[in-house]
Amino acid sequence: MRIDIISVVPELLHSPLQHSIMKRAQEKGLLEVHIHDLREFGIGNYRQVDDYQFGGGAGMVLMPEPLANCLDALMAERTYDEIIYLTPDGETFNQKIANQLSLKENLILIAGHYKGIDERIREHYVTRELSIGDYVLSGGELPALVVVDAVGRLLPGVLNDETSALFDSFQDDLLAPPVYTRPADFRGWKVPDVLLSGNFRKIEEWRYEQALKRTRERRPDLLPPEEE
Ligand code: SAM
């Protein structure tokens, strides 16, 4: 999968992609992330990318021309499945959307800044708008990284069996059960006996019950009516 991210602060994007699972995904050739500095498409000697908003009011807006030129250059090279704008008024990003996006080949993520991007880019280029939650961040870089990580870890071969995404929260509309590691007794706080029993059927049953209990307590909205 290839993901292109367009940003005015590309420096924010590099480090999180150079470690751990995202680094491995790229090294294995399963994920390509290309970061584009919008200023390279800026206008005039100062590489201007933002301007005052029509109608007055505080806050700058990312101009349509640099964004359109950057998008046109990318779209001339390949076909994109989705052009996604990260925005607080978008559809709330969740595991189902991450699953859907993980099946795509080429994605563009646009990180906004200041007051956001000119509405005409949203109308004429953007195919999907995603929010990572009901709060406002300074820029779309962190949301873009959230999407890259959530989607990238689902690509076949990125996670090994031990960390398989199938057992994570939300994959089956259940939260994940509790997990423990050594020592079995820490300050007198004991690991549940069943996990030390070696009885894999019983362990699976226990994990399912715990997942159900946790989901009922914390996120009953995820359960079908008969399980609530
Ligand atoms: N004026 C916009 C509004 O009220 O909806 C907020 C603009 S915000 C300060 C600047 C940029 O950060 C946005 O263009 C968007 O790309 C990004 N952003 C901020 N919060 C976000 C969120 N919850 N989800 C996705 N992107 C977000």
Coordinates of C-alpha atoms and ligand atoms in Angstrom, one line a residue:
M1 CA 0.0 0.0 0.0
R2 CA 1.1 3.5 -0.7
I3 CA 0.1 6.5 1.4
D4 CA 0.9 10.1 0.4
I5 CA 0.6 12.8 3.1
I6 CA 0.4 16.5 2.2
S7 CA 1.4 18.9 5.0
V8 CA 2.7 22.3 5.7
V9 CA 4.7 21.0 8.7
P10 CA 6.2 17.8 7.2
E11 CA 8.8 17.7 10.0
L12 CA 6.0 16.5 12.4
L13 CA 5.5 13.4 10.4
H14 CA 8.9 11.8 10.0
S15 CA 9.9 10.4 13.4
P16 CA 6.7 8.4 14.3
L17 CA 7.1 6.5 11.0
Q18 CA 10.8 5.6 11.6
H19 CA 10.2 3.3 14.6
S20 CA 8.6 0.1 15.7
I21 CA 5.9 -1.5 13.6
M22 CA 5.6 1.3 11.0
K23 CA 9.3 1.2 10.4
R24 CA 9.2 -2.6 9.9
A25 CA 6.1 -2.3 7.6
Q26 CA 8.1 0.0 5.3
E27 CA 11.3 -2.0 5.5
K28 CA 9.4 -5.1 4.5
G29 CA 8.0 -3.2 1.5
L30 CA 4.4 -3.6 2.7
L31 CA 3.8 0.1 3.3
E32 CA 5.2 3.1 1.4
V33 CA 4.6 6.5 3.0
H34 CA 5.5 9.6 1.0
I35 CA 5.5 13.0 2.7
H36 CA 5.0 16.1 0.6
D37 CA 5.8 19.6 1.8
L38 CA 3.0 21.8 0.6
R39 CA 5.5 24.8 0.5
E40 CA 7.2 23.2 -2.5
F41 CA 3.9 24.0 -4.3
G42 CA 3.7 27.5 -2.7
I43 CA 3.2 30.6 -4.7
G44 CA 5.8 33.3 -5.5
N45 CA 9.3 33.8 -4.0
Y46 CA 7.9 33.3 -0.5
R47 CA 6.3 30.0 -1.4
Q48 CA 3.0 31.3 0.0
V49 CA 0.5 28.5 1.0
D50 CA -2.0 30.4 3.2
D51 CA -4.0 33.6 3.0
Y52 CA -6.7 35.6 5.0
Q53 CA -10.2 34.3 4.7
F54 CA -12.7 36.1 2.6
G55 CA -15.4 37.8 4.7
G56 CA -12.9 38.6 7.4
G57 CA -12.2 36.9 10.7
A58 CA -9.2 35.5 12.5
G59 CA -7.0 32.7 11.2
M60 CA -5.4 31.9 7.9
V61 CA -6.7 29.4 5.3
L62 CA -4.6 27.0 3.1
M63 CA -5.0 28.3 -0.4
P64 CA -6.5 26.1 -3.1
E65 CA -3.8 26.5 -5.7
P66 CA -0.8 24.9 -3.9
L67 CA -3.0 22.0 -2.8
A68 CA -4.5 21.5 -6.3
N69 CA -1.0 21.6 -7.9
C70 CA 0.3 19.0 -5.4
L71 CA -2.8 16.8 -5.9
D72 CA -2.6 17.1 -9.7
A73 CA 1.1 16.1 -9.7
L74 CA 0.3 13.0 -7.6
M75 CA -2.8 12.1 -9.5
A76 CA -0.9 12.3 -12.8
E77 CA 1.4 9.5 -11.5
R78 CA -1.1 7.0 -10.3
T79 CA -4.8 6.4 -9.5
Y80 CA -5.8 7.0 -5.9
D81 CA -8.6 5.1 -4.2
E82 CA -9.3 7.9 -1.8
I83 CA -8.3 11.5 -1.2
I84 CA -8.8 12.0 2.5
Y85 CA -9.0 15.3 4.3
L86 CA -8.4 15.1 8.1
T87 CA -10.9 17.4 9.7
P88 CA -12.8 17.7 13.0
D89 CA -16.1 17.8 11.1
G90 CA -15.4 14.6 9.2
E91 CA -16.8 11.1 9.8
T92 CA -15.3 9.7 13.1
F93 CA -12.4 7.4 12.3
N94 CA -12.8 3.9 13.7
Q95 CA -11.6 0.3 13.3
K96 CA -14.2 -0.5 10.6
I97 CA -12.9 2.4 8.5
A98 CA -9.3 1.3 9.2
N99 CA -10.2 -2.2 7.9
Q100 CA -11.8 -0.7 4.8
L101 CA -8.8 1.5 4.0
S102 CA -6.4 -1.3 4.6
L103 CA -7.8 -3.0 1.4
K104 CA -6.9 0.0 -0.7
E105 CA -3.8 0.5 -2.8
N106 CA -3.1 4.2 -2.9
L107 CA -4.3 6.9 -0.5
I108 CA -3.7 10.6 -0.2
L109 CA -4.1 12.2 3.3
I110 CA -4.3 16.0 3.5
A111 CA -3.3 17.5 6.8
G112 CA -4.9 20.9 7.2
H113 CA -3.6 23.8 9.3
Y114 CA -4.7 27.2 10.7
K115 CA -8.5 27.5 10.0
G116 CA -8.3 24.6 7.5
I117 CA -8.2 24.3 3.7
D118 CA -10.2 26.2 1.1
E119 CA -13.6 24.7 0.8
R120 CA -13.3 24.3 -3.0
I121 CA -10.6 21.6 -2.5
R122 CA -12.9 19.7 -0.3
E123 CA -15.7 20.0 -2.9
H124 CA -13.6 19.1 -6.0
Y125 CA -10.8 16.8 -4.9
V126 CA -11.5 15.2 -1.5
T127 CA -13.4 11.9 -1.6
R128 CA -13.6 11.3 2.2
E129 CA -13.3 13.3 5.3
L130 CA -12.2 11.8 8.6
S131 CA -12.0 13.1 12.2
I132 CA -10.1 11.4 14.9
G133 CA -12.4 12.7 17.6
D134 CA -14.5 15.6 18.9
Y135 CA -11.6 17.9 19.8
V136 CA -9.6 20.4 17.7
L137 CA -5.9 19.9 17.1
S138 CA -3.6 22.5 15.6
G139 CA -2.9 20.5 12.5
G140 CA -3.9 17.4 10.6
E141 CA -0.4 15.8 11.0
L142 CA -1.2 13.8 14.2
P143 CA -4.6 12.6 12.8
A144 CA -2.8 11.6 9.5
L145 CA -0.3 9.5 11.6
V146 CA -3.2 8.0 13.5
V147 CA -4.7 6.8 10.2
V148 CA -1.4 5.6 8.8
D149 CA -0.7 3.5 12.0
A150 CA -4.2 2.1 12.4
V151 CA -4.3 1.1 8.7
G152 CA -0.6 0.1 8.3
R153 CA -0.7 -2.5 11.1
L154 CA -3.6 -4.2 9.4
L155 CA -1.7 -4.9 6.2
P156 CA -1.0 -8.7 5.8
G157 CA 2.5 -9.5 7.0
V158 CA 3.0 -6.4 9.1
L159 CA 2.2 -7.9 12.4
N160 CA 3.4 -11.3 13.4
D161 CA 1.1 -13.9 14.9
E162 CA 1.7 -12.9 18.5
T163 CA 0.5 -9.4 17.9
S164 CA -2.2 -10.3 15.4
A165 CA -4.7 -7.5 15.0
L166 CA -7.5 -10.0 15.0
F167 CA -7.3 -10.2 18.8
D168 CA -7.4 -6.5 19.4
S169 CA -10.3 -4.4 20.6
F170 CA -13.1 -3.6 18.1
Q171 CA -12.2 -6.3 15.5
D172 CA -15.1 -8.4 16.6
D173 CA -17.1 -5.6 18.3
L174 CA -15.6 -6.6 21.6
L175 CA -12.9 -4.9 23.7
A176 CA -9.8 -6.9 24.3
P177 CA -9.6 -9.1 27.5
P178 CA -7.0 -8.2 30.2
V179 CA -3.4 -9.4 29.6
Y180 CA -0.7 -10.5 32.1
T181 CA 3.0 -11.3 31.9
R182 CA 5.7 -12.6 34.4
P183 CA 6.0 -12.7 37.3
A184 CA 2.8 -14.8 38.1
D185 CA 2.8 -13.2 41.6
F186 CA 3.8 -9.5 41.8
R187 CA 3.5 -8.0 45.3
G188 CA 0.9 -10.7 46.1
W189 CA -1.2 -9.6 43.1
K190 CA -1.8 -12.9 41.3
V191 CA -2.4 -13.8 37.7
P192 CA -5.8 -15.6 37.3
D193 CA -5.2 -19.4 37.8
V194 CA -6.8 -20.3 34.4
L195 CA -4.0 -18.5 32.5
L196 CA -1.4 -20.7 34.2
S197 CA -3.5 -23.9 33.7
G198 CA -2.2 -24.8 30.2
N199 CA -5.8 -25.7 29.3
F200 CA -6.2 -23.7 26.0
R201 CA -9.9 -24.3 25.7
K202 CA -10.5 -22.9 29.2
I203 CA -8.2 -20.0 28.5
E204 CA -10.1 -19.1 25.3
E205 CA -13.4 -19.3 27.2
W206 CA -12.0 -17.1 30.0
R207 CA -10.7 -14.5 27.5
Y208 CA -14.1 -14.4 25.7
E209 CA -16.0 -14.0 29.0
Q210 CA -13.6 -11.2 30.1
A211 CA -13.9 -9.5 26.7
L212 CA -17.7 -9.6 27.0
K213 CA -17.6 -8.4 30.6
R214 CA -15.3 -5.5 29.8
T215 CA -17.4 -4.5 26.8
R216 CA -20.6 -4.7 28.8
E217 CA -19.1 -2.5 31.5
R218 CA -17.3 0.0 29.3
R219 CA -18.8 0.0 25.8
P220 CA -22.3 -1.7 25.8
D221 CA -23.0 0.3 22.6
L222 CA -20.7 -2.2 20.7
L223 CA -22.8 -5.2 21.6
P224 CA -25.8 -6.6 19.7
P225 CA -29.0 -6.2 21.8
E226 CA -29.1 -9.9 22.9
E227 CA -25.5 -9.6 24.5
E228 CA -26.0 -6.3 26.3
Ligands
SAM1 N1 -11.5 25.5 11.9 C1 -11.5 24.1 12.0 C2 -12.8 23.7 12.6 O1 -13.2 24.4 13.6 O2 -13.3 22.6 12.3 C3 -10.3 23.6 12.8 C4 -9.1 23.7 12.1 S1 -7.8 23.0 13.0 C5 -7.2 24.2 14.0 C6 -6.5 22.8 11.8 C7 -6.4 21.5 11.1 O3 -6.2 20.5 12.1 C8 -7.6 21.0 10.4 O4 -7.6 21.6 9.1 C9 -7.5 19.5 10.3 O5 -6.7 19.1 9.2 C10 -6.7 19.2 11.6 N2 -7.5 18.7 12.7 C11 -7.8 19.3 13.9 N3 -8.5 18.6 14.7 C12 -8.8 17.4 14.0 C13 -9.5 16.2 14.3 N4 -10.2 16.1 15.5 N5 -9.6 15.2 13.4 C14 -8.9 15.4 12.2 N6 -8.2 16.5 11.9 C15 -8.1 17.5 12.8

